[in-house]
């Protein structure tokens, strides 16, 4: 501190969303495609999630939340779970890799006040990995920014992230757009898996169904 903790239920303000996008770009820029990190065993951990594991979790998720999931959203989830191993293989192949926080969302962010020495502090790093670079940006924009604000500011947020990567970044703005698009199902996956693996709370239920919308 001094800082204000983000509130995922309320959603990011325009200022918070921009700070989160820019600071993520500043983190990713110097590390994008870093060969030494690509070889670090503590970052290159195999994901415990696969189709065999997520299928029963999804069955429990549907049993718990079916009355809160729109039919169109249910169809997306059904198709994702039915092809989950293929999605993971497709997403990991050919993508530019970087440091991935793995839970880059508003509840894990402390925004510095005027007296603070930095604008953002991010906590909860136990899921950090070396993976597809746009995963964190996609997850944040999709799950922490209110829908109407996301639609209005989407281009600006992705543009700010790309600019923050720095002039020598080996990706174009179009690459960022494509990476965010491809990683968008990460948020769907988290909405399904997270509430089924942690203690159930009223706030957790609200976050999970919000992510699925």
Short mmCIF file of C-alpha atoms in Angstrom, two decimals:
data_model
loop_
_atom_site.label_atom_id
_atom_site.label_comp_id
_atom_site.label_asym_id
_atom_site.label_seq_id
_atom_site.Cartn_x
_atom_site.Cartn_y
_atom_site.Cartn_z
CA UNK A 1 0.00 0.00 0.00
CA UNK A 2 -1.26 2.57 -0.16
CA UNK A 3 -3.46 0.80 -2.71
CA UNK A 4 -7.02 -0.12 -3.61
CA UNK A 5 -7.87 -3.78 -4.27
CA UNK A 6 -9.74 -4.48 -7.50
CA UNK A 7 -13.29 -5.80 -7.34
CA UNK A 8 -14.08 -8.41 -9.98
CA UNK A 9 -17.82 -8.27 -9.27
CA UNK A 10 -17.97 -4.53 -9.95
CA UNK A 11 -15.54 -4.81 -12.85
CA UNK A 12 -12.56 -2.67 -13.75
CA UNK A 13 -12.92 1.05 -14.21
CA UNK A 14 -11.61 2.50 -17.46
CA UNK A 15 -8.49 3.68 -15.64
CA UNK A 16 -7.88 0.33 -13.93
CA UNK A 17 -8.31 -1.58 -17.18
CA UNK A 18 -5.78 0.62 -18.95
CA UNK A 19 -3.26 0.34 -16.10
CA UNK A 20 -3.62 -3.46 -16.08
CA UNK A 21 -3.10 -3.70 -19.86
CA UNK A 22 -0.10 -1.35 -19.92
CA UNK A 23 1.66 -2.90 -16.93
CA UNK A 24 1.18 -6.39 -18.39
CA UNK A 25 2.75 -5.18 -21.62
CA UNK A 26 5.69 -3.73 -19.70
CA UNK A 27 6.18 -7.09 -17.99
CA UNK A 28 5.87 -9.12 -21.20
CA UNK A 29 7.97 -6.94 -23.48
CA UNK A 30 11.48 -7.83 -22.24
CA UNK A 31 10.56 -11.53 -21.80
CA UNK A 32 8.70 -12.31 -25.01
CA UNK A 33 10.21 -15.47 -26.52
CA UNK A 34 13.10 -15.45 -24.00
CA UNK A 35 15.09 -18.64 -24.62
CA UNK A 36 16.42 -18.90 -21.07
CA UNK A 37 12.93 -18.79 -19.59
CA UNK A 38 11.74 -21.23 -22.23
CA UNK A 39 14.23 -23.73 -20.76
CA UNK A 40 13.42 -23.06 -17.08
CA UNK A 41 11.96 -26.25 -15.63
CA UNK A 42 10.06 -24.46 -12.86
CA UNK A 43 8.13 -22.47 -15.49
CA UNK A 44 7.62 -25.28 -18.00
CA UNK A 45 5.22 -27.41 -16.01
CA UNK A 46 2.76 -29.68 -17.71
CA UNK A 47 -0.82 -28.57 -17.16
CA UNK A 48 -2.78 -30.93 -14.90
CA UNK A 49 -5.90 -30.16 -16.92
CA UNK A 50 -6.95 -32.41 -19.76
CA UNK A 51 -10.21 -33.61 -21.22
CA UNK A 52 -10.44 -36.57 -18.86
CA UNK A 53 -10.13 -34.30 -15.81
CA UNK A 54 -12.30 -31.40 -16.92
CA UNK A 55 -15.22 -33.51 -18.18
CA UNK A 56 -16.47 -34.60 -14.72
CA UNK A 57 -15.77 -31.10 -13.35
CA UNK A 58 -17.96 -29.68 -16.09
CA UNK A 59 -20.72 -32.16 -15.27
CA UNK A 60 -20.69 -30.92 -11.68
CA UNK A 61 -20.60 -27.31 -12.87
CA UNK A 62 -23.68 -27.81 -15.04
CA UNK A 63 -25.49 -29.55 -12.21
CA UNK A 64 -24.79 -26.59 -9.92
CA UNK A 65 -25.26 -23.64 -12.27
CA UNK A 66 -27.47 -24.83 -15.14
CA UNK A 67 -30.26 -22.39 -14.27
CA UNK A 68 -27.82 -19.48 -14.58
CA UNK A 69 -26.24 -20.36 -17.93
CA UNK A 70 -27.77 -19.04 -21.14
CA UNK A 71 -28.39 -21.73 -23.80
CA UNK A 72 -25.90 -20.15 -26.23
CA UNK A 73 -23.23 -20.12 -23.52
CA UNK A 74 -24.02 -23.73 -22.62
CA UNK A 75 -23.46 -24.71 -26.25
CA UNK A 76 -20.03 -23.02 -26.27
CA UNK A 77 -19.07 -24.85 -23.07
CA UNK A 78 -20.30 -28.19 -24.36
CA UNK A 79 -18.27 -27.86 -27.54
CA UNK A 80 -15.14 -26.73 -25.70
CA UNK A 81 -15.21 -29.60 -23.22
CA UNK A 82 -15.93 -32.09 -26.00
CA UNK A 83 -12.80 -31.02 -27.87
CA UNK A 84 -10.66 -29.89 -24.93
CA UNK A 85 -7.48 -31.88 -25.62
CA UNK A 86 -7.50 -30.69 -29.22
CA UNK A 87 -7.97 -27.09 -28.12
CA UNK A 88 -4.99 -27.29 -25.75
CA UNK A 89 -2.78 -28.75 -28.48
CA UNK A 90 -3.90 -26.14 -31.01
CA UNK A 91 -3.45 -23.24 -28.59
CA UNK A 92 0.09 -24.26 -27.60
CA UNK A 93 1.30 -24.89 -31.12
CA UNK A 94 2.94 -21.98 -32.90
CA UNK A 95 2.06 -19.29 -30.34
CA UNK A 96 4.62 -16.76 -29.11
CA UNK A 97 5.43 -17.66 -25.51
CA UNK A 98 5.96 -15.43 -22.49
CA UNK A 99 5.61 -15.38 -18.72
CA UNK A 100 1.96 -16.19 -17.91
CA UNK A 101 0.56 -15.26 -14.50
CA UNK A 102 -2.32 -17.67 -14.98
CA UNK A 103 -4.84 -15.76 -12.86
CA UNK A 104 -4.48 -12.18 -14.09
CA UNK A 105 -7.76 -10.77 -12.86
CA UNK A 106 -9.05 -7.84 -10.89
CA UNK A 107 -9.22 -9.53 -7.48
CA UNK A 108 -5.46 -10.15 -7.67
CA UNK A 109 -4.60 -6.51 -8.38
CA UNK A 110 -3.78 -3.66 -6.01
CA UNK A 111 -3.97 -0.26 -7.69
CA UNK A 112 -1.65 2.32 -6.18
CA UNK A 113 -3.14 5.55 -4.89
CA UNK A 114 -1.55 8.94 -5.50
CA UNK A 115 0.91 8.34 -2.64
CA UNK A 116 2.07 4.94 -3.92
CA UNK A 117 5.41 4.39 -5.67
CA UNK A 118 3.91 2.19 -8.43
CA UNK A 119 0.53 2.06 -10.18
CA UNK A 120 -0.10 -1.68 -9.88
CA UNK A 121 0.92 -4.62 -7.73
CA UNK A 122 -0.18 -8.09 -8.82
CA UNK A 123 -0.40 -10.94 -6.29
CA UNK A 124 -1.18 -14.67 -6.37
CA UNK A 125 1.65 -15.97 -8.57
CA UNK A 126 1.48 -19.68 -7.75
CA UNK A 127 0.14 -20.54 -11.23
CA UNK A 128 2.92 -18.76 -13.12
CA UNK A 129 4.09 -20.66 -16.23
CA UNK A 130 5.76 -20.22 -19.59
CA UNK A 131 2.91 -20.27 -22.10
CA UNK A 132 1.00 -18.51 -24.91
CA UNK A 133 1.74 -14.83 -24.42
CA UNK A 134 -1.75 -13.38 -24.76
CA UNK A 135 -3.39 -15.67 -22.19
CA UNK A 136 -3.27 -13.14 -19.35
CA UNK A 137 -4.46 -10.22 -21.47
CA UNK A 138 -7.34 -12.25 -22.89
CA UNK A 139 -8.38 -13.49 -19.46
CA UNK A 140 -8.30 -10.01 -17.95
CA UNK A 141 -10.17 -8.27 -20.76
CA UNK A 142 -12.75 -11.05 -20.99
CA UNK A 143 -13.41 -11.51 -17.29
CA UNK A 144 -12.55 -8.31 -15.43
CA UNK A 145 -13.83 -5.57 -17.75
CA UNK A 146 -17.61 -5.01 -17.85
CA UNK A 147 -19.11 -6.14 -21.15
CA UNK A 148 -20.13 -2.75 -22.52
CA UNK A 149 -16.84 -1.17 -21.47
CA UNK A 150 -14.93 -4.05 -23.09
CA UNK A 151 -16.76 -3.56 -26.36
CA UNK A 152 -16.12 0.18 -26.30
CA UNK A 153 -12.46 0.05 -25.22
CA UNK A 154 -11.27 -3.27 -26.62
CA UNK A 155 -9.15 -1.78 -29.41
CA UNK A 156 -7.65 0.82 -27.09
CA UNK A 157 -6.69 -1.77 -24.46
CA UNK A 158 -5.04 -4.10 -26.96
CA UNK A 159 -3.29 -1.16 -28.59
CA UNK A 160 -1.97 0.09 -25.25
CA UNK A 161 -0.69 -3.39 -24.38
CA UNK A 162 1.07 -3.69 -27.73
CA UNK A 163 2.67 -0.26 -27.38
CA UNK A 164 3.86 -1.14 -23.87
CA UNK A 165 5.69 -4.20 -25.24
CA UNK A 166 8.21 -1.77 -26.71
CA UNK A 167 9.45 -0.88 -30.17
CA UNK A 168 11.44 -4.09 -30.64
CA UNK A 169 8.55 -6.43 -29.86
CA UNK A 170 8.47 -9.43 -32.25
CA UNK A 171 4.67 -9.30 -32.54
CA UNK A 172 2.35 -6.95 -34.39
CA UNK A 173 -0.93 -5.53 -33.14
CA UNK A 174 -2.68 -8.04 -35.39
CA UNK A 175 -0.71 -10.81 -33.66
CA UNK A 176 -1.97 -9.51 -30.32
CA UNK A 177 -5.56 -9.52 -31.56
CA UNK A 178 -5.25 -13.08 -32.83
CA UNK A 179 -3.55 -14.27 -29.64
CA UNK A 180 -6.26 -12.74 -27.46
CA UNK A 181 -8.96 -14.29 -29.65
CA UNK A 182 -7.43 -17.75 -29.47
CA UNK A 183 -6.87 -17.54 -25.71
CA UNK A 184 -10.43 -16.40 -24.98
CA UNK A 185 -11.51 -19.94 -24.08
CA UNK A 186 -9.06 -19.86 -21.16
CA UNK A 187 -11.63 -17.70 -19.36
CA UNK A 188 -14.38 -20.22 -20.07
CA UNK A 189 -12.16 -22.98 -18.72
CA UNK A 190 -11.41 -21.01 -15.54
CA UNK A 191 -15.09 -20.25 -15.01
CA UNK A 192 -15.79 -23.99 -15.04
CA UNK A 193 -12.79 -25.33 -13.15
CA UNK A 194 -12.22 -22.77 -10.40
CA UNK A 195 -15.55 -23.02 -8.55
CA UNK A 196 -15.40 -26.81 -8.65
CA UNK A 197 -11.95 -26.99 -7.02
CA UNK A 198 -12.26 -24.42 -4.22
CA UNK A 199 -14.63 -23.89 -1.33
CA UNK A 200 -18.00 -22.68 -2.55
CA UNK A 201 -18.97 -19.14 -1.55
CA UNK A 202 -21.75 -16.76 -2.58
CA UNK A 203 -19.20 -14.35 -4.07
CA UNK A 204 -17.48 -17.18 -5.91
CA UNK A 205 -20.78 -18.20 -7.46
CA UNK A 206 -21.38 -14.63 -8.63
CA UNK A 207 -17.91 -14.45 -10.20
CA UNK A 208 -18.24 -17.78 -11.94
CA UNK A 209 -21.56 -17.02 -13.59
CA UNK A 210 -20.31 -13.54 -14.50
CA UNK A 211 -17.30 -15.04 -16.28
CA UNK A 212 -19.57 -17.37 -18.21
CA UNK A 213 -21.55 -14.40 -19.51
#
